[in-house]
Amino acid sequence: MKTIIEPFKIKSVEPIKFTTKEERKKILAEAGYNPFLINAENVIIDLLTDSGTSAMSAKQWSGIMDGDESYAGSKSFFKFESAVKNITGHKFIIPTHQGRAAEKILFTIVGGKGKFIPNNTHFDTTRANVEFTGAEAIDLLNEQGKHPEIKADFKGNMDVEALENFIKKTGKDNIPLVMITVTNNSGGGQPVSMQNIKDVKAICNKYGIPLFIDACRFAENAYFIKKREKGYKDKSILEIAQEMFSYADGATMSAKKDALVNIGGFLSLNNEELATKCRNLLIVTEGFPTYGGLAGRDLEAVAIGLEEILDENYLQYRIRSTEYLGEKITAAGVPIIEPPGGHAIYIDAKRFLPNVPPHQFPGQSITCELYLEGGIRAVEIGSVMFGKYDEDGNVISPPMELVRMAIPRRVYTQSHIDYVAEVVIEVYKNRNKLGGYKFTYEAPMLRHFTARFEPVSNTE
Ligand code: F0G
């Protein structure tokens, strides 16, 4: 087997500014030890997110020039609508400026106090949009998915039995919809099997509850199904995606991931009454229903990106490059969520730094060190992002403490990834020198974006 190479040539480049370790020490302290607050130009390799960071193709850039900026009925909207319909098969396609705008509209209408939304695992903005309405966001991940060291094919699956028990206990009238996130971002970028989507749909049908897909990384999920699930090896990515969406009554999508664009999203629905309500709210919050917070050129780029993402050569390279980083660092003993997911490698901070307790944020500590050591920006997904307080002010931690290194699409080459592996391994070798952190500022919601920290001294 020959090396799987990047299936593109580079036509336009952006220089990387190099910094020294001494400079980074100062930059990190000024940013309150929160990589979100570091200026991007001071980052060497930016693995903060795979969202909105894709390199667009020459075809997408030419689509940008071709965008129709008419306020109503723009021809770019119809291209966008047809690209989304081709994949989802859904009847009503509502553009939004990004994923969370679709979530905000949907949950404002179906959510509210006393309502519950089950999901395999909510991502932070989805959870926040559910909770903002007064509803509760319930995660029902299968057991394997909760154990980073277990290697299994579909660790993103929902626990179907737990879902049925939850519906029986809560009452179907209090559950406006069930959601499945593909791939499961907060749980390691792990895929969900077609069988699981079908099983969840069967339970939803039994109780008359609609099923929605959070579709950010649907093509990566479809590729995993093709490679790992019986019966799909000869199907195209488009066919697999179409089947996934055929079980869903609607979807939200951040096009900033698998539509290979820098901004965009949509809400797709089959229910006309719900679509009408969503469109009416869209007009208040996003814009007219044929642009929904986007420029015509953005709609054009999404339509083209949704075609390009279905290319199997691209997906093979994409999934392999993530796996390649995972293999290199695990060979040196670095604990990660196994097997590597689609868009990111998730370091298991609990096993990496067993001496730093969750309330001192081991993931934050590793994230800071990756920046200091090599100018790499990653993100904590653990007690900083999802921690809560009990009535006595003690931290309630989520089940996992992770550091996500998300890989932007079509941006970095193999030698960039080799460099990342070297830095991670160096930090791992020096792990005994790392300590914990504490907040000096935290916002009441989505605190990880703006929080400030300081290192905890050994005596605290
Ligand atoms: N759902 C999932 C599964 C996501 O990963 C994201 C964004 C969203 C919804 C919201 O989309 O950002 O366009 O509003 N995830 C990014 C990330 C931010 O870094 O994983 P958005």
PDB file of C-alpha atoms in Angstrom, residues 30 41 59 89 106 119 148 178 212 220 230 269 291 294 299 310 316 320 402 444-445 457:
ATOM      1  CA  GLU A  30      -1.410  37.728  28.900  1.00  0.00           C
ATOM      2  CA  GLU A  41      -1.089  35.190  14.406  1.00  0.00           C
ATOM      3  CA  LYS A  59     -14.121  26.001  -7.633  1.00  0.00           C
ATOM      4  CA  GLY A  89     -34.091  14.499   1.075  1.00  0.00           C
ATOM      5  CA  LEU A 106     -35.388  25.052  16.407  1.00  0.00           C
ATOM      6  CA  ASN A 119     -28.929  13.203  22.225  1.00  0.00           C
ATOM      7  CA  PRO A 148     -11.450   6.170  26.030  1.00  0.00           C
ATOM      8  CA  VAL A 178     -34.577  13.163  19.791  1.00  0.00           C
ATOM      9  CA  PHE A 212     -33.265  15.069  14.122  1.00  0.00           C
ATOM     10  CA  GLU A 220     -17.009  11.691   7.765  1.00  0.00           C
ATOM     11  CA  LYS A 230     -21.521  -4.625   6.970  1.00  0.00           C
ATOM     12  CA  LEU A 269     -37.306  19.884   7.981  1.00  0.00           C
ATOM     13  CA  TYR A 291     -30.486  33.972   2.507  1.00  0.00           C
ATOM     14  CA  LEU A 294     -25.612  34.586   4.632  1.00  0.00           C
ATOM     15  CA  LEU A 299     -24.669  29.959  -0.276  1.00  0.00           C
ATOM     16  CA  LEU A 310     -18.690  13.415  -1.000  1.00  0.00           C
ATOM     17  CA  GLN A 316      -9.863   8.582   2.662  1.00  0.00           C
ATOM     18  CA  ARG A 320      -6.223   8.660   7.358  1.00  0.00           C
ATOM     19  CA  LEU A 402     -10.049  15.628  27.136  1.00  0.00           C
ATOM     20  CA  PRO A 444     -22.186  32.143  33.581  1.00  0.00           C
ATOM     21  CA  MET A 445     -22.629  30.308  30.226  1.00  0.00           C
ATOM     22  CA  SER A 457       0.679  26.613  43.384  1.00  0.00           C
TER      23      SER A 457
END
